Tab-separated table of C-alpha atoms in Angstrom:
chain	number	residue	atom	x	y	z
S	1	MET	CA	69.288	-17.674	26.521
S	2	SER	CA	68.911	-20.762	24.379
S	3	GLU	CA	67.223	-24.062	25.051
S	4	PRO	CA	69.248	-27.258	25.334
S	5	ARG	CA	69.161	-29.462	22.247
S	6	GLY	CA	66.191	-31.832	22.037
S	7	THR	CA	63.810	-29.880	24.253
S	8	SER	CA	60.880	-27.928	22.956
S	9	GLU	CA	57.505	-26.738	24.123
S	10	PRO	CA	54.965	-29.551	24.513
S	11	VAL	CA	52.131	-29.728	21.996
S	12	LEU	CA	48.765	-29.261	23.635
S	13	ILE	CA	46.052	-31.603	22.453
S	14	THR	CA	43.623	-28.666	22.326
S	15	GLU	CA	45.772	-27.099	19.580
S	16	ALA	CA	45.585	-30.203	17.394
S	17	GLN	CA	43.768	-29.858	14.098
S	18	LEU	CA	40.602	-31.779	13.367
S	19	SER	CA	41.062	-35.101	11.631
S	20	TYR	CA	40.428	-35.342	7.903
S	21	GLU	CA	37.167	-37.229	8.508
S	22	GLU	CA	35.880	-34.525	10.893
S	23	GLN	CA	36.821	-31.765	8.431
S	24	HIS	CA	35.103	-33.640	5.604
S	25	ALA	CA	31.950	-34.177	7.697
S	26	ALA	CA	31.818	-30.454	8.577
S	27	ARG	CA	32.186	-29.505	4.901
S	28	LYS	CA	29.416	-31.944	3.923
S	29	ARG	CA	27.100	-30.396	6.548
S	30	LYS	CA	27.780	-26.904	5.157
S	31	TYR	CA	27.124	-28.132	1.612
S	32	MET	CA	23.839	-29.822	2.554
S	33	LEU	CA	22.688	-26.740	4.461
S	34	MET	CA	23.402	-24.397	1.560
S	35	MET	CA	21.827	-26.699	-1.001
S	36	GLY	CA	18.855	-27.154	1.338
S	37	LEU	CA	18.332	-23.382	1.343
S	38	ARG	CA	17.926	-23.253	-2.429
S	39	PHE	CA	14.623	-25.126	-2.602
S	40	PRO	CA	12.892	-22.998	0.091
S	41	CYS	CA	14.087	-19.839	-1.706
S	42	LEU	CA	12.411	-21.002	-4.915
S	43	ILE	CA	9.209	-21.997	-3.041
S	44	LEU	CA	9.112	-18.611	-1.271
S	45	ALA	CA	9.637	-16.854	-4.611
S	46	GLY	CA	6.518	-18.650	-5.873
S	47	VAL	CA	4.581	-17.719	-2.722
S	48	PHE	CA	5.534	-14.039	-2.997
S	49	TYR	CA	5.000	-13.722	-6.754
S	50	HIS	CA	2.659	-10.744	-6.145
S	51	THR	CA	5.537	-8.839	-4.570
S	52	TRP	CA	7.742	-8.992	-7.643
S	53	TRP	CA	10.866	-7.462	-6.072
S	54	LEU	CA	10.850	-9.986	-3.203
S	55	ALA	CA	10.268	-12.927	-5.558
S	56	LEU	CA	13.038	-11.695	-7.857
S	57	GLY	CA	15.392	-11.249	-4.903
S	58	LEU	CA	14.761	-14.810	-3.715
S	59	ILE	CA	15.356	-16.191	-7.205
S	60	VAL	CA	18.557	-14.174	-7.596
S	61	LEU	CA	19.678	-15.448	-4.175
S	62	SER	CA	19.031	-19.066	-5.141
S	63	ILE	CA	20.997	-18.945	-8.418
S	64	PRO	CA	24.588	-18.792	-7.029
S	65	LEU	CA	23.892	-21.097	-4.063
S	66	PRO	CA	25.033	-24.349	-5.768
S	67	TRP	CA	28.253	-22.745	-6.989
S	68	VAL	CA	29.030	-21.252	-3.568
S	69	ALA	CA	28.129	-24.528	-1.837
S	70	VAL	CA	30.597	-26.462	-4.001
S	71	LEU	CA	33.346	-23.910	-3.371
S	72	ILE	CA	32.822	-24.036	0.390
S	73	ALA	CA	32.567	-27.832	0.433
S	74	ASN	CA	35.864	-28.226	-1.432
S	75	ASP	CA	37.759	-25.677	0.650
S	76	ARG	CA	39.857	-27.038	3.499
S	77	PRO	CA	40.628	-24.882	6.526
S	78	PRO	CA	43.946	-23.039	6.326
S	79	ARG	CA	46.965	-24.500	8.042
S	80	LYS	CA	47.962	-22.898	11.278
S	81	ALA	CA	51.235	-21.034	11.347
S	82	GLU	CA	53.525	-22.947	13.625
S	83	LYS	CA	56.336	-21.457	15.620
S	84	VAL	CA	59.562	-23.068	14.460
S	85	SER	CA	61.930	-24.021	17.240
S	86	ARG	CA	65.449	-23.030	16.162
S	87	TYR	CA	68.719	-23.078	17.999
S	88	GLN	CA	70.079	-19.617	18.737
S	89	ARG	CA	73.456	-19.324	20.356
S	90	GLU	CA	74.695	-16.377	22.310
S	91	ALA	CA	76.850	-13.977	20.348
S	92	ARG	CA	80.444	-13.812	21.573
S	93	ALA	CA	83.085	-11.271	20.725
S	94	ILE	CA	86.082	-12.601	18.788
S	95	GLU	CA	88.508	-10.269	20.505
S	96	PRO	CA	88.301	-8.149	23.615
S	97	THR	CA	87.194	-4.596	22.961
S	98	GLU	CA	90.330	-2.974	24.460
S	99	HIS	CA	93.452	-2.910	22.251
S	100	ARG	CA	96.875	-2.045	23.570
S	101	VAL	CA	98.958	-0.268	20.966
S	102	ILE	CA	102.770	-0.330	21.208
S	103	ASP	CA	104.524	2.461	19.328
S	104	GLY	CA	108.028	1.600	18.141
């Protein structure tokens, strides 16, 4: 059964995407958090210099943080797949299925 023309499901406000400003603010928070983790990693590497493998691990962890932070900060959330409302009519037969044949 098809819907009459002009009617569709209502859009719920809870399904609305965040505004551009809210998305940008969330990305800035993620960037600041990741960049804020780099300095403590380097400080901890200096504190644990006697345990060389731990200090090396913290330094190796802090090297890609700026690159990853920039990638995450510039990445917008993916668009949601929306259900497209299309008109679908009921299929009708062109001719009746019974055929009377007249032999001559």
